[in-house]
Amino acid sequence: MVETISIIAGIILALIATTCFNLAFVFQKKGLMQSSELKFGEGVGSVVKSFKEFFQNKMWLAGACLGIVGWFPYIFAMGFVGILVVQ
């Protein structure tokens, strides 16, 4: 009984992690589409400016945070059911 609950909890946590990871990509893509053209090839100053634009864009930042938050259920799911089931 306890093992069944552990398996179910692990699968639910894996689904939550998958949702977080996939929504993170969507939010970051929308954030990139809202921002201006990024110029990484024009020196260090343009790289710093581009990263400032990333972190000022709320949609991109929400995606980055959601990706980080998704790691917590992912790690717990691996503890419950193992990496083969989670993946």
PDB file of C-alpha atoms in Angstrom:
ATOM      1  CA  MET A   1       0.000   0.000   0.000  1.00  0.00           C
ATOM      2  CA  VAL A   2       2.779   2.426   0.949  1.00  0.00           C
ATOM      3  CA  GLU A   3       4.704   1.505  -2.192  1.00  0.00           C
ATOM      4  CA  THR A   4       1.652   2.201  -4.371  1.00  0.00           C
ATOM      5  CA  ILE A   5       1.184   5.628  -2.791  1.00  0.00           C
ATOM      6  CA  SER A   6       4.879   6.346  -3.339  1.00  0.00           C
ATOM      7  CA  ILE A   7       4.627   5.403  -7.020  1.00  0.00           C
ATOM      8  CA  ILE A   8       1.523   7.533  -7.535  1.00  0.00           C
ATOM      9  CA  ALA A   9       3.130  10.501  -5.754  1.00  0.00           C
ATOM     10  CA  GLY A  10       6.258  10.132  -7.868  1.00  0.00           C
ATOM     11  CA  ILE A  11       4.289  10.082 -11.109  1.00  0.00           C
ATOM     12  CA  ILE A  12       2.227  13.116 -10.084  1.00  0.00           C
ATOM     13  CA  LEU A  13       5.394  15.012  -9.157  1.00  0.00           C
ATOM     14  CA  ALA A  14       6.966  14.042 -12.489  1.00  0.00           C
ATOM     15  CA  LEU A  15       3.917  15.392 -14.333  1.00  0.00           C
ATOM     16  CA  ILE A  16       4.090  18.642 -12.357  1.00  0.00           C
ATOM     17  CA  ALA A  17       7.794  18.989 -13.186  1.00  0.00           C
ATOM     18  CA  THR A  18       7.145  18.311 -16.874  1.00  0.00           C
ATOM     19  CA  THR A  19       4.432  20.961 -16.933  1.00  0.00           C
ATOM     20  CA  CYS A  20       6.740  23.492 -15.269  1.00  0.00           C
ATOM     21  CA  PHE A  21       9.581  22.790 -17.687  1.00  0.00           C
ATOM     22  CA  ASN A  22       7.372  23.007 -20.780  1.00  0.00           C
ATOM     23  CA  LEU A  23       5.612  26.189 -19.675  1.00  0.00           C
ATOM     24  CA  ALA A  24       9.004  27.703 -18.883  1.00  0.00           C
ATOM     25  CA  PHE A  25      10.047  27.279 -22.527  1.00  0.00           C
ATOM     26  CA  VAL A  26       6.798  28.824 -23.738  1.00  0.00           C
ATOM     27  CA  PHE A  27       7.094  31.849 -21.431  1.00  0.00           C
ATOM     28  CA  GLN A  28      10.733  32.403 -22.315  1.00  0.00           C
ATOM     29  CA  LYS A  29       9.955  32.217 -26.032  1.00  0.00           C
ATOM     30  CA  LYS A  30       7.131  34.741 -25.646  1.00  0.00           C
ATOM     31  CA  GLY A  31       9.453  36.992 -23.673  1.00  0.00           C
ATOM     32  CA  LEU A  32      12.093  36.808 -26.399  1.00  0.00           C
ATOM     33  CA  MET A  33       9.529  37.665 -29.041  1.00  0.00           C
ATOM     34  CA  GLN A  34       8.535  40.781 -27.060  1.00  0.00           C
ATOM     35  CA  SER A  35      12.096  42.063 -26.699  1.00  0.00           C
ATOM     36  CA  SER A  36      14.205  43.880 -29.232  1.00  0.00           C
ATOM     37  CA  GLU A  37      16.895  42.220 -31.314  1.00  0.00           C
ATOM     38  CA  LEU A  38      19.677  40.801 -29.171  1.00  0.00           C
ATOM     39  CA  LYS A  39      23.208  41.601 -30.252  1.00  0.00           C
ATOM     40  CA  PHE A  40      25.816  39.342 -28.704  1.00  0.00           C
ATOM     41  CA  GLY A  41      28.507  39.888 -31.327  1.00  0.00           C
ATOM     42  CA  GLU A  42      29.242  43.556 -30.629  1.00  0.00           C
ATOM     43  CA  GLY A  43      31.364  43.271 -27.524  1.00  0.00           C
ATOM     44  CA  VAL A  44      30.933  42.852 -23.791  1.00  0.00           C
ATOM     45  CA  GLY A  45      28.748  45.937 -23.435  1.00  0.00           C
ATOM     46  CA  SER A  46      26.112  44.584 -25.788  1.00  0.00           C
ATOM     47  CA  VAL A  47      26.127  41.230 -23.992  1.00  0.00           C
ATOM     48  CA  VAL A  48      25.539  42.935 -20.635  1.00  0.00           C
ATOM     49  CA  LYS A  49      22.761  45.046 -22.175  1.00  0.00           C
ATOM     50  CA  SER A  50      21.136  41.932 -23.631  1.00  0.00           C
ATOM     51  CA  PHE A  51      21.151  40.162 -20.259  1.00  0.00           C
ATOM     52  CA  LYS A  52      19.647  43.256 -18.619  1.00  0.00           C
ATOM     53  CA  GLU A  53      16.858  43.091 -21.183  1.00  0.00           C
ATOM     54  CA  PHE A  54      16.299  39.422 -20.321  1.00  0.00           C
ATOM     55  CA  PHE A  55      15.872  40.143 -16.641  1.00  0.00           C
ATOM     56  CA  GLN A  56      13.675  43.193 -17.198  1.00  0.00           C
ATOM     57  CA  ASN A  57      11.285  41.229 -19.393  1.00  0.00           C
ATOM     58  CA  LYS A  58       8.656  39.851 -17.022  1.00  0.00           C
ATOM     59  CA  MET A  59       7.506  37.066 -19.330  1.00  0.00           C
ATOM     60  CA  TRP A  60      11.036  35.748 -19.841  1.00  0.00           C
ATOM     61  CA  LEU A  61      11.794  36.054 -16.124  1.00  0.00           C
ATOM     62  CA  ALA A  62       8.611  34.155 -15.239  1.00  0.00           C
ATOM     63  CA  GLY A  63       9.712  31.366 -17.560  1.00  0.00           C
ATOM     64  CA  ALA A  64      13.165  31.236 -16.013  1.00  0.00           C
ATOM     65  CA  CYS A  65      11.702  31.088 -12.501  1.00  0.00           C
ATOM     66  CA  LEU A  66       9.223  28.411 -13.524  1.00  0.00           C
ATOM     67  CA  GLY A  67      12.070  26.335 -14.902  1.00  0.00           C
ATOM     68  CA  ILE A  68      13.924  26.618 -11.607  1.00  0.00           C
ATOM     69  CA  VAL A  69      10.812  25.778  -9.588  1.00  0.00           C
ATOM     70  CA  GLY A  70      10.265  22.700 -11.772  1.00  0.00           C
ATOM     71  CA  TRP A  71      13.456  21.127 -10.452  1.00  0.00           C
ATOM     72  CA  PHE A  72      12.003  20.572  -6.976  1.00  0.00           C
ATOM     73  CA  PRO A  73       9.190  18.176  -7.955  1.00  0.00           C
ATOM     74  CA  TYR A  74      11.571  16.601 -10.472  1.00  0.00           C
ATOM     75  CA  ILE A  75      14.123  15.733  -7.793  1.00  0.00           C
ATOM     76  CA  PHE A  76      11.477  14.434  -5.384  1.00  0.00           C
ATOM     77  CA  ALA A  77       9.891  12.368  -8.173  1.00  0.00           C
ATOM     78  CA  MET A  78      13.246  10.733  -8.892  1.00  0.00           C
ATOM     79  CA  GLY A  79      13.515   9.900  -5.210  1.00  0.00           C
ATOM     80  CA  PHE A  80      10.105   8.225  -5.233  1.00  0.00           C
ATOM     81  CA  VAL A  81      10.086   6.287  -8.499  1.00  0.00           C
ATOM     82  CA  GLY A  82      13.563   6.540 -10.013  1.00  0.00           C
ATOM     83  CA  ILE A  83      14.890   8.230 -13.075  1.00  0.00           C
ATOM     84  CA  LEU A  84      13.557   5.669 -15.574  1.00  0.00           C
ATOM     85  CA  VAL A  85       9.936   6.353 -14.667  1.00  0.00           C
ATOM     86  CA  VAL A  86      10.429  10.109 -14.381  1.00  0.00           C
ATOM     87  CA  GLN A  87      12.091  10.370 -17.777  1.00  0.00           C
TER      88      GLN A  87
END
